[in-house]
Coordinates of C-alpha atoms in Angstrom, one line a residue:
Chain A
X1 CA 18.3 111.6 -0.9
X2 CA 17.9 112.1 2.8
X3 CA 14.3 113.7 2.3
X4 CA 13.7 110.5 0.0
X5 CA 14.4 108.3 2.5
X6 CA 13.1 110.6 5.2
X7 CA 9.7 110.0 3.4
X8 CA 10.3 106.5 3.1
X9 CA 10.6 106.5 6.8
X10 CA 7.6 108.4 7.6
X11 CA 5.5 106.5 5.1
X12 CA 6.7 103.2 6.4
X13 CA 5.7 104.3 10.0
X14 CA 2.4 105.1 9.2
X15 CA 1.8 102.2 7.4
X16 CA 2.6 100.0 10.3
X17 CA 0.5 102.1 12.6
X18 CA -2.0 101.9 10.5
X19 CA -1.7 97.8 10.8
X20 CA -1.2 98.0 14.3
X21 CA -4.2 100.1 14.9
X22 CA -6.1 97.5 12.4
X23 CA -5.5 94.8 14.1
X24 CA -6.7 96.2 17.7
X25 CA -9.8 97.7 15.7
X26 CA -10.7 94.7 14.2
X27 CA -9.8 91.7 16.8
X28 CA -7.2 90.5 14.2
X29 CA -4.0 89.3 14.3
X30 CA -2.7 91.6 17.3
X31 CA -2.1 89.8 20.4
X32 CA -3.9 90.9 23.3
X33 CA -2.9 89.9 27.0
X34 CA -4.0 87.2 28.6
X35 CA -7.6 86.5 30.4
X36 CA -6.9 87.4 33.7
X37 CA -8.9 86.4 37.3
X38 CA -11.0 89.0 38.9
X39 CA -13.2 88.7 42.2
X40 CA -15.8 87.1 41.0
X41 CA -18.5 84.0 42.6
X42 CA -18.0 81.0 40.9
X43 CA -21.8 80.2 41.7
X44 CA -22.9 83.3 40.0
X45 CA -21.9 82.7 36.2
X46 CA -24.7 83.3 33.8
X47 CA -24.8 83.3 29.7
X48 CA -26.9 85.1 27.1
X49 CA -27.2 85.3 23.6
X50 CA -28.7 86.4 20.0
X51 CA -29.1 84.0 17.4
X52 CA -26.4 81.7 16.9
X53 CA -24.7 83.3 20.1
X54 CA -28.5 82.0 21.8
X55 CA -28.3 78.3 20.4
X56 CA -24.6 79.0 22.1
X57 CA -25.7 79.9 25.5
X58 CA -28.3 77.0 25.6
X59 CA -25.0 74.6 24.7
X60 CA -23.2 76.0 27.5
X61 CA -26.6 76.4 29.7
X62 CA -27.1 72.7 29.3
X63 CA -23.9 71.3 29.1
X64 CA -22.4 72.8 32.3
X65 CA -25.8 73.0 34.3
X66 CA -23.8 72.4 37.3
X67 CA -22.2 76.0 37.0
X68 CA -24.4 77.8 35.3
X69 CA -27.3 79.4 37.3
X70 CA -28.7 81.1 34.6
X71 CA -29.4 81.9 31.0
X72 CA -31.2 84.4 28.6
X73 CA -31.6 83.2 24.8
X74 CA -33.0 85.6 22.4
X75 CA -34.1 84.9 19.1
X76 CA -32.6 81.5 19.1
X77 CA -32.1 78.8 20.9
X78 CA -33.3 74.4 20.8
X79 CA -30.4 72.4 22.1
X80 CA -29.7 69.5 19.8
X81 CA -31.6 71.5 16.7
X82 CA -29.4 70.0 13.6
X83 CA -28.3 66.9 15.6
X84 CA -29.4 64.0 13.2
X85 CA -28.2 60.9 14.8
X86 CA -25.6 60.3 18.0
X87 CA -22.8 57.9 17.6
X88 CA -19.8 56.7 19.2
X89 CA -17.7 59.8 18.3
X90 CA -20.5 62.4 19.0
X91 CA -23.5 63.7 17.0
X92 CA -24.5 63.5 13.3
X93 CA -25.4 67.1 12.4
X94 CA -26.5 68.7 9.5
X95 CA -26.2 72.8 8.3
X96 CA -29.4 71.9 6.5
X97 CA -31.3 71.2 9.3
X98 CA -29.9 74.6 11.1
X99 CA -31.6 76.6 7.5
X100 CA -33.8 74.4 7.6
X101 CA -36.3 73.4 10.3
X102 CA -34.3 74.9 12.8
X103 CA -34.5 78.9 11.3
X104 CA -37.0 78.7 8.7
X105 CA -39.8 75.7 8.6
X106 CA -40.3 74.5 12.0
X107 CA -43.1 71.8 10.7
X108 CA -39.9 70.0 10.0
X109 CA -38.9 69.8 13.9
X110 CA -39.0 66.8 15.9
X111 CA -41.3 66.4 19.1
X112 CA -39.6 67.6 22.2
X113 CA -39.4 64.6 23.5
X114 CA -36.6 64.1 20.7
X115 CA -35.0 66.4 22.0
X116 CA -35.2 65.6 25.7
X117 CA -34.1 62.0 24.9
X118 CA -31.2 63.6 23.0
X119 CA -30.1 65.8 26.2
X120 CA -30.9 62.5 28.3
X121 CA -28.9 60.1 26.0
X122 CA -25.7 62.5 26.0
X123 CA -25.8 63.0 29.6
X124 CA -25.5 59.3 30.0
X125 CA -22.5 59.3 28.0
X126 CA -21.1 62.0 30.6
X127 CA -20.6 64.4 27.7
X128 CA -22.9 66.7 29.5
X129 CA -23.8 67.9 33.3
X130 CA -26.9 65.7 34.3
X131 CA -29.6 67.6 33.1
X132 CA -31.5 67.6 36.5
X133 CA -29.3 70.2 37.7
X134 CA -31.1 72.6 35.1
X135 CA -34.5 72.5 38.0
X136 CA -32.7 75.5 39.7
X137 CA -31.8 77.6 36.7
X138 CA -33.9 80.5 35.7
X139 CA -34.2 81.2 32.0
X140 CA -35.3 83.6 29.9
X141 CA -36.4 83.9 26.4
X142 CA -37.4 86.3 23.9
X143 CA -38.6 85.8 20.1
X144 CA -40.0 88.9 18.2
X145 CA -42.9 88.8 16.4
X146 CA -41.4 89.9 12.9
X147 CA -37.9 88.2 13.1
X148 CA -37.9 86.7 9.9
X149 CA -34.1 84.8 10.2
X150 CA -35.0 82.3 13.0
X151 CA -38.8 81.3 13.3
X152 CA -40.3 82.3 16.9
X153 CA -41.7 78.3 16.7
X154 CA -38.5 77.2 16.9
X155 CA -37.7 79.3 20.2
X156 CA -40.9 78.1 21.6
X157 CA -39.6 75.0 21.6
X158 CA -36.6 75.4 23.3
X159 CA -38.6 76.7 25.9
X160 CA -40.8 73.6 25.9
X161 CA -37.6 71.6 26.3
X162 CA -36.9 73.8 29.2
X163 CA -39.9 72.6 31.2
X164 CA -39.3 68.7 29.9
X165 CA -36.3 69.4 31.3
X166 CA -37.5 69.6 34.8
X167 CA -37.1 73.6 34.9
X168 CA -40.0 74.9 36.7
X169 CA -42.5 76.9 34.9
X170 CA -42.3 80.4 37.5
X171 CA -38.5 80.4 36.2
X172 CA -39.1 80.6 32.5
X173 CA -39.7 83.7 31.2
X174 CA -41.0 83.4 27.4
X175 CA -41.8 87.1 25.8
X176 CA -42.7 87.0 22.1
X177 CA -45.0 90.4 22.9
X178 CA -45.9 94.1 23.8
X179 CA -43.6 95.3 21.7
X180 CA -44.5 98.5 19.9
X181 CA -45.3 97.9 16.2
X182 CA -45.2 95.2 14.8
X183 CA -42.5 93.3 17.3
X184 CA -39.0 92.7 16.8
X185 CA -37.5 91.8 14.4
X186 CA -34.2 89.4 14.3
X187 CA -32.4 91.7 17.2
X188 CA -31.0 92.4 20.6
X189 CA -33.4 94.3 21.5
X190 CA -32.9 97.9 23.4
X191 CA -34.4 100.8 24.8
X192 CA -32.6 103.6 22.7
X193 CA -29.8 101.8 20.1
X194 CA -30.4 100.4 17.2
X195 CA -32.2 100.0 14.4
X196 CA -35.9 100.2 13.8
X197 CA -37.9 97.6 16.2
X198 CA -39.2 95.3 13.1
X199 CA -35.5 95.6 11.5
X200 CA -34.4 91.9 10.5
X201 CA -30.9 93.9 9.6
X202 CA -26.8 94.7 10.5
X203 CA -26.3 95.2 13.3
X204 CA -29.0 92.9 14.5
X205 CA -29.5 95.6 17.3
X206 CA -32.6 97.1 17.5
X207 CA -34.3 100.2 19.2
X208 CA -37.3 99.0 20.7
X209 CA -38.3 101.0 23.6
X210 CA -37.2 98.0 25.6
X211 CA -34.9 97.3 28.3
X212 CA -34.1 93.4 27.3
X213 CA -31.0 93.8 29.5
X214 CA -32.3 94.5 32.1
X215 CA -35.5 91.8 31.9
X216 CA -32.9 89.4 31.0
X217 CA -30.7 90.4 33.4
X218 CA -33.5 90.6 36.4
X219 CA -35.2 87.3 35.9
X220 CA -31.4 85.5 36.4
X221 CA -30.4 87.8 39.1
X222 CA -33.5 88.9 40.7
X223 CA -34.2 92.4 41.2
X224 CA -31.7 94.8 40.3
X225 CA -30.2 98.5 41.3
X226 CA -31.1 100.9 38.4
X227 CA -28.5 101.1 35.6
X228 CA -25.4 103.9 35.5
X229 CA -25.8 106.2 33.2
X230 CA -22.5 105.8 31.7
X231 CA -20.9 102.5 32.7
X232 CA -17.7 103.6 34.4
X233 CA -15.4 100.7 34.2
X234 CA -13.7 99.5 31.4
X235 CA -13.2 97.1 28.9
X236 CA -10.6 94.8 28.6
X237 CA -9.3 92.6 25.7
X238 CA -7.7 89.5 25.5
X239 CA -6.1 86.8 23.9
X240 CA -8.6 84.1 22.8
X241 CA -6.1 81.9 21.0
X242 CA -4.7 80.3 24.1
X243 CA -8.1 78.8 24.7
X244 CA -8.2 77.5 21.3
X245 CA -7.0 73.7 20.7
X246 CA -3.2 73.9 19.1
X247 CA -3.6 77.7 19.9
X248 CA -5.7 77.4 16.0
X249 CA -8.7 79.9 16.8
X250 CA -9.2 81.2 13.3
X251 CA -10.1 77.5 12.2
X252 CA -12.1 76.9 15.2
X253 CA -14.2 79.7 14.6
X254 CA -13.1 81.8 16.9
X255 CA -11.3 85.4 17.0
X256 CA -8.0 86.3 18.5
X257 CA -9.2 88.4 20.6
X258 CA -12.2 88.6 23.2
X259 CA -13.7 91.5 25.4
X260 CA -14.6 91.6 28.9
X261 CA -16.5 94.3 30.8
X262 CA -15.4 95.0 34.3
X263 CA -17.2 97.5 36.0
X264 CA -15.0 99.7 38.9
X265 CA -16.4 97.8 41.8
X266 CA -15.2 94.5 40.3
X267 CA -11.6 95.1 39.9
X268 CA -9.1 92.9 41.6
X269 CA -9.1 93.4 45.3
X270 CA -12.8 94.2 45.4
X271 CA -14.4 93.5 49.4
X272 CA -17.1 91.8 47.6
X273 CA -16.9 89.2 45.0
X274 CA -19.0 89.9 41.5
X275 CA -21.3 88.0 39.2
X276 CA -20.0 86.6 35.4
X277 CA -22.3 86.9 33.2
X278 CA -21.0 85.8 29.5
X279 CA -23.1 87.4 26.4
X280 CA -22.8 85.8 23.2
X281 CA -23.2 87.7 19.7
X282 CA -25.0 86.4 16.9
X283 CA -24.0 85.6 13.0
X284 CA -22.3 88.7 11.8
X285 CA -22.0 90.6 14.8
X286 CA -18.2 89.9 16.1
X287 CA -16.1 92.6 16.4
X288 CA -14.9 91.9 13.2
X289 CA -18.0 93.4 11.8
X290 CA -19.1 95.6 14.2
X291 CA -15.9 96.7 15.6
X292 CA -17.1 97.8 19.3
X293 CA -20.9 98.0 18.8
X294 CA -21.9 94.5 20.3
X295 CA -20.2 95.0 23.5
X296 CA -20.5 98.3 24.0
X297 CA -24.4 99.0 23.0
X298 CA -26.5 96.3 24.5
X299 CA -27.4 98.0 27.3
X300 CA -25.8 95.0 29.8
X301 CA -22.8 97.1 30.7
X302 CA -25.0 99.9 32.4
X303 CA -27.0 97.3 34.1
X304 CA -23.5 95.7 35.2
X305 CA -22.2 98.9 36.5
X306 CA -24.4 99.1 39.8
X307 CA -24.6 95.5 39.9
X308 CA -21.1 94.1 40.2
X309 CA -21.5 92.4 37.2
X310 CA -18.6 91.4 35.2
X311 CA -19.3 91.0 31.2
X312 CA -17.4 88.9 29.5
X313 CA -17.8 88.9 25.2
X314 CA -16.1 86.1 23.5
X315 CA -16.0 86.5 20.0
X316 CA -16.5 84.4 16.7
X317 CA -14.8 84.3 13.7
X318 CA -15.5 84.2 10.3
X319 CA -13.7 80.9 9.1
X320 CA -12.7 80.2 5.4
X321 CA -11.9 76.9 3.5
X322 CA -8.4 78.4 3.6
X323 CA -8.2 78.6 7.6
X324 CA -9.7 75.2 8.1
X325 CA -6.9 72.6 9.4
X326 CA -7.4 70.5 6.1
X327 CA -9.0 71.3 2.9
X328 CA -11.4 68.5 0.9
X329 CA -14.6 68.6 -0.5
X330 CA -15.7 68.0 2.7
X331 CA -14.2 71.4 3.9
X332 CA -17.2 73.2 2.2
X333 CA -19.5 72.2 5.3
X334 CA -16.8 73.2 8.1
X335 CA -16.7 76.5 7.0
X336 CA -18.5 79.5 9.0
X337 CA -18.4 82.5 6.7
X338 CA -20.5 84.4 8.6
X339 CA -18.7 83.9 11.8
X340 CA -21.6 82.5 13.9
X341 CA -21.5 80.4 17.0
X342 CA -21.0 76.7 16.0
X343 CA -24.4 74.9 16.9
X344 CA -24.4 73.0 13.5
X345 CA -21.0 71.5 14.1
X346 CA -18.9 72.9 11.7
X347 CA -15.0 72.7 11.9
X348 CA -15.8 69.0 11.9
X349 CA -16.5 69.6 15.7
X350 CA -18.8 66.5 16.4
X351 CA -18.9 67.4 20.0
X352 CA -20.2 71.5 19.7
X353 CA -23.0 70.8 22.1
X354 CA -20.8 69.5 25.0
X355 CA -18.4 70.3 27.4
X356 CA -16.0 68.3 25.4
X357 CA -16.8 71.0 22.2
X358 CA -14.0 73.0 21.2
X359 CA -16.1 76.4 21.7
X360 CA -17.8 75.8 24.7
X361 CA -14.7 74.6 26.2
X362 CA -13.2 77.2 25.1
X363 CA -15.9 79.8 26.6
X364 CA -16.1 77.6 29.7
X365 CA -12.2 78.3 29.9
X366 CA -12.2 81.6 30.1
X367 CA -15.3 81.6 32.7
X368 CA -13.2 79.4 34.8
X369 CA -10.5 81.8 34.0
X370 CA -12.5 84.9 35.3
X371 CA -13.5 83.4 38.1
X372 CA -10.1 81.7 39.4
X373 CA -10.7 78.5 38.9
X374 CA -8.6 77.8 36.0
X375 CA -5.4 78.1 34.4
Chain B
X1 CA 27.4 37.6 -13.8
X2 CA 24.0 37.2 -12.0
X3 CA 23.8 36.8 -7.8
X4 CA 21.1 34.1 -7.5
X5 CA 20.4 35.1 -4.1
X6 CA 20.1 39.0 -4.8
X7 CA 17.4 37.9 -7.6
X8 CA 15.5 35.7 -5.5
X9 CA 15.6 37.9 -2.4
X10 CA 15.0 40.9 -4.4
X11 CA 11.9 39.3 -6.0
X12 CA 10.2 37.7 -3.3
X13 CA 10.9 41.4 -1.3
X14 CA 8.9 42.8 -4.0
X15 CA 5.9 40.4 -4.3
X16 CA 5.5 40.7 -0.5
X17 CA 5.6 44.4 -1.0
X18 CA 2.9 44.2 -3.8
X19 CA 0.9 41.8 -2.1
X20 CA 1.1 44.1 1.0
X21 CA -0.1 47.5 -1.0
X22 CA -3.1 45.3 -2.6
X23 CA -4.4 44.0 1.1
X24 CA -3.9 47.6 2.1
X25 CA -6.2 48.4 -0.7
X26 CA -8.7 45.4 -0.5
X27 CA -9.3 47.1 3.3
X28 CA -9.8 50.5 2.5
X29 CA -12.5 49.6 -0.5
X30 CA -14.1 47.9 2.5
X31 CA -14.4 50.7 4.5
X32 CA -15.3 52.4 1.6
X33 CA -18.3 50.1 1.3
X34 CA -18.9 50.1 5.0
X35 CA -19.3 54.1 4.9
X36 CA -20.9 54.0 1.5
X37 CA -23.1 51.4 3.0
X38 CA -23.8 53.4 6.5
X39 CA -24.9 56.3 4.5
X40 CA -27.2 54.6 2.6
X41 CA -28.9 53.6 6.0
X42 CA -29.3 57.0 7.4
X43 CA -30.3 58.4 4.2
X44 CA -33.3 55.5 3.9
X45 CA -33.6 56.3 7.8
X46 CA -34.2 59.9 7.0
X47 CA -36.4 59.6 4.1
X48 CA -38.6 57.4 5.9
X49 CA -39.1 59.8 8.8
X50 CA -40.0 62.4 6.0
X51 CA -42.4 60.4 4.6
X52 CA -44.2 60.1 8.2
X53 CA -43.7 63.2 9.2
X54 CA -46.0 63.9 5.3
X55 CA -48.1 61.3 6.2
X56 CA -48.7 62.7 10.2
X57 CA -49.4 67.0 8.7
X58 CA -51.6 65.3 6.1
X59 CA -53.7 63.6 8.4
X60 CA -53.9 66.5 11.3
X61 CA -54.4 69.5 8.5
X62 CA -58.1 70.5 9.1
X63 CA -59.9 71.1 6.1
X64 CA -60.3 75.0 5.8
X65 CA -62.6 74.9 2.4
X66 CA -65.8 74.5 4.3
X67 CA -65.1 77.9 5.7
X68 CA -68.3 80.6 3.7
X69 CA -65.3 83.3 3.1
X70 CA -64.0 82.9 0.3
X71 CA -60.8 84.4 1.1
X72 CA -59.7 83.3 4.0
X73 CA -60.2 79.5 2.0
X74 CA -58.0 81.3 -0.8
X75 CA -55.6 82.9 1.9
X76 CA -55.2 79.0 4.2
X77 CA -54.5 77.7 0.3
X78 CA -51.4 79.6 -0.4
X79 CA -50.1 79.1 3.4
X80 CA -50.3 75.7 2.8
X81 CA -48.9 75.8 -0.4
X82 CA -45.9 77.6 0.8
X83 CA -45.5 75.5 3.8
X84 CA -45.4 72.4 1.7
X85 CA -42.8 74.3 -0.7
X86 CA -40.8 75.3 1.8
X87 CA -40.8 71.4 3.5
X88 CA -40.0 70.0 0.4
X89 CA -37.4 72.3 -0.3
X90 CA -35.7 71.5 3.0
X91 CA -35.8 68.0 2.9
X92 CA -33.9 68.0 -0.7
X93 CA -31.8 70.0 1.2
X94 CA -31.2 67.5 3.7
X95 CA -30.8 64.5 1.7
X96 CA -28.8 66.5 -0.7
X97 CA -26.4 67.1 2.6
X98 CA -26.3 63.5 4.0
X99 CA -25.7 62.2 0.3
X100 CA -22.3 65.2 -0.4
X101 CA -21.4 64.2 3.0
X102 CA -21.4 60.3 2.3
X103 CA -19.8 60.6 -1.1
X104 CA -17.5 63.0 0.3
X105 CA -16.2 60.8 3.0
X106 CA -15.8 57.3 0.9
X107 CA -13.8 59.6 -2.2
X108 CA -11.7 60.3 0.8
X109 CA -10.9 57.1 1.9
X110 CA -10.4 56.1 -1.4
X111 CA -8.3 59.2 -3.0
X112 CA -6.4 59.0 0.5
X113 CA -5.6 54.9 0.0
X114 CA -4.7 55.4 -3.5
X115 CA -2.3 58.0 -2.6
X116 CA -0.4 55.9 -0.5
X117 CA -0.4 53.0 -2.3
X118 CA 1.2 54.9 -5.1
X119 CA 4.1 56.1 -2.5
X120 CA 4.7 52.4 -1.6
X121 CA 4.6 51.0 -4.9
X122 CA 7.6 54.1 -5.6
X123 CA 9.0 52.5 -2.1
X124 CA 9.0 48.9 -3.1
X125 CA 10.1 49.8 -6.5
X126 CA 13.2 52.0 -5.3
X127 CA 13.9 49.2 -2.9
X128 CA 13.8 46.1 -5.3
X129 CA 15.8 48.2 -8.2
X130 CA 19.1 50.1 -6.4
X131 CA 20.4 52.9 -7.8
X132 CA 24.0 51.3 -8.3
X133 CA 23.8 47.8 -10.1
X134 CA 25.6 45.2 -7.9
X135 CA 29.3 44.2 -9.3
X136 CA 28.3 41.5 -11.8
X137 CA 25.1 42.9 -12.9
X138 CA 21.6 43.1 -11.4
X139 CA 18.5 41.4 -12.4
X140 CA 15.4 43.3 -11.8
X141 CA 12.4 40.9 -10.9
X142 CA 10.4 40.1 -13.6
X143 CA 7.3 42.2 -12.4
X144 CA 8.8 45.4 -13.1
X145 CA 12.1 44.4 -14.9
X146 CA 12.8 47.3 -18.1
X147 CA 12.9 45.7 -21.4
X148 CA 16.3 47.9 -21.9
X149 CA 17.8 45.5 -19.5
X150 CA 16.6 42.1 -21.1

């Protein structure tokens, strides 16, 4: 009897280890602690991305401009890419125009000067910073030659909005070559990690022979000290649902919990005060697929070791028809099953490209968060 | 046995309720219409930028079959043809989006206004027929009055 329920015991311990410990792994339902404020320079905030977690980074790039100095977009990235029509409300866009012309048959894409007139038209509305304050940001961009998920036209163009946009050419960075083989495929691309270069595959991480942090990193920041070793700091999670409206991040595509880097020279109470530099994942790459992979084997956190950078990883999340606040036939397009960054407007977000957008508010949150300024 | 005034209260209570549920209705069919009506518009608007944007690759596609090598005229061919497959393709898809989205949004309004009218013709009825007959019997109005109690 008393070994019976000794087992029981035992077994029922385990078993909520086990959850507890699946939850931390995975980002799930266990709560982390709140975002907290380290020493960090307001003026210095930067964002990068892959993919969806690119088209990301140029929402937030353009739609705070005033506090964003900087941004890196790789293998992604044309702000206002599905955006059909504008209205009173927000924007009309479509996921077939994200699979469509936006990933896979740029002939379909509109002029730049669409797009321009797009940025231009929700400026006006006060939806997003005034685009001229993009002149001072520096930007870089990289496509790979055999990424077969989003077509490198389609990042060319983004960079061609860049320039309409009044961002001077010496700021722009565009590499789409000298890679060995036959180019990158659909990655974040680094020197030792990964999969093969041409790899269009999970993780999405590929060994290139290429330091794309710290390219990316250098043309924001200028020139940098070399990279640790073995980053020294540590990372931190946190709760992502407070930033989430109704505290509802699974049906806002977003994860409970998000990771930030924070390298020893940026902890609180630090005699200087650090960059933020925010680095976005791409479709299938949250830490509910690739547990710690993403924000541990970029290569940033080396490069933010010696240069009092802090990282900070928001995550994504894989939203079902069953997590969405309402279910319709119209629930089929809010879904994200892939848990990508929303730049199609799913969730029935009509704002996803401004500040008023429920993730880059949320993302802006936590920057303001990092850096003091907010809650 | 019958209260005049509970009859003719009760009846014209009723009627106001019905008439209130059908102008309830009447509006959300015109929405309805509105939407279905929007959506028609930006789905012409559409299709007629596809049909430039057909129109403007036809015209600026240089002709490659002048070219002496025969297989890069071959090779040009088969681009071409995939490009215009895959164009096609997407701009189904699109118009096969805007036209779910449309539908999807007037059945809404519809299913949404239907549902509610139901619940207030369950109101009006609970209201106009009590569940205790007043002392000296209770006369239903005619509209919905049960045969039983003729």
């Amino acid at each position: 009897m008393s070994i019976s329920s000794g087992y029981r015991f035992v077994r029922h311990t385990a078993m909520a280890l086990l959850v507890v410990a699946a939850g931390w792994y995975g980002g799930g339902a266990w709560a982390a602690d709140p975002l907290g404020p380290f020493p960090v320079d307001s003026a210095q905030v930067s964002v990068s991305g892959i993919s969806s977690g690119a088209f990301m980074a140029n929402q937030l790039h353009i739609a705070h401009s005033a506090g964003i100095v900087g941004a890196g977009l790789i293998a992604g990235g044309l702000y206002g890419c599905t955006v059909d029509s504008v209205s009173e409300d927000g924007v009309f866009a479509l996921a077939s125009l994200a699979v469509g012309p936006c990933m896979s048959v740029p002939t379909l894409l509109r002029p730049v000067d669409f797009y321009a007139q797009l940025t231009a038209d929700l400026a006006a509305k006060g939806w997003i910073d005034p685009p001229s304050n993009l002149a001072r940001s520096r930007v870089y961009v990289f496509t790979g030659q055999a990424d077969k998920v989003v077509n490198s036209k389609t990042v060319e163009l983004g960079t061609s909005l860049y320039r309409t946009l009044g961002v001077p050419g010496s700021h722009v960075k565009f590499r789409d070559q000298d890679l060995p083989g036959a180019g990158a495929g659909h990655s974040w691309v680094t020197e030792n990690f990964g999969n093969a270069c041409d790899a269009n595959a999970k993780p999405f991480i590929n060994d290139c022979r290429y330091d794309q942090a710290k390219e990316l990193l250098q043309t924001i920041y200028g020139p940098l000290q070399p990279p640790a070793v073995q980053p020294a700091g540590r990372i931190v999670a946190f709760d992502q649902t407070e930033f989430a409206p109704g505290k509802a991040a699974a049906a806002n595509g977003l994860l409970d919990t998000g990771y930030l880097y924070v390298p020893k020279v940026c902890e609180p109470g630090a005699a200087e005060p650090c960059r933020l530099h925010v680095a976005l994942h791409g479709c299938l790459q949250s830490a509910e697929v690739l547990r710690d992979e993403f924000y541990t084997k970029i290569g940033v956190n080396e490069w933010a070791d010696t240069n009092r950078i802090v990282v900070l990883y928001p995550q994504a999340h894989a939203t079902s028809v069953a997590e969405l606040s309402s279910q319709d036939f119209l629930s089929l397009f809010d879904t994200n099953l892939q848990g990508c960054w929303n730049w199609w407007g799913y969730a029935g977000d009509k704002q996803f490209l401004t500040k008023r957008g429920v993730q880059v508010g949320a993302i802006w949150s936590m920057v303001q968060r990092v850096t003091g300024q907010g809650n | 046995m019958v209260d005049p005034s509970l009859s003719v209260d009760g009846g014209f209570g009723f009627l106001s309720d019905l008439i209130g549920i059908q102008m309830r209705n009447m509006e959300a069919i015109r929405q309805a219409q509105q939407k279905m009506l929007e959506g028609i518009g930006v789905l012409a608007k559409r299709q007629t930028e596809i049909i430039e944007g057909i129109m403007r690759r036809s015209v600026a596609e240089p002709t490659a079959v002048t070219s002496p090598d025969i297989r890069s005229v071959v090779s040009h061919q088969i681009e071409s043809l995939k490009t215009t497959i895959l164009e096609n393709q997407a701009n189904s898809n699109i118009l096969s989006e805007m036209t779910a989205r449309n539908s999807g949004e007037v059945a809404n309004i519809l299913q949404s206004r239907m549902m509610a009218a139901l619940d207030e013709f369950k109101a009006a009825v609970d209201h106009a027929i009590p569940d205790k007959p007043s002392v000296g019997g209770f006369v239903a109005p005619a509209a919905v009055q049960p045969t039983s109690r003729s």
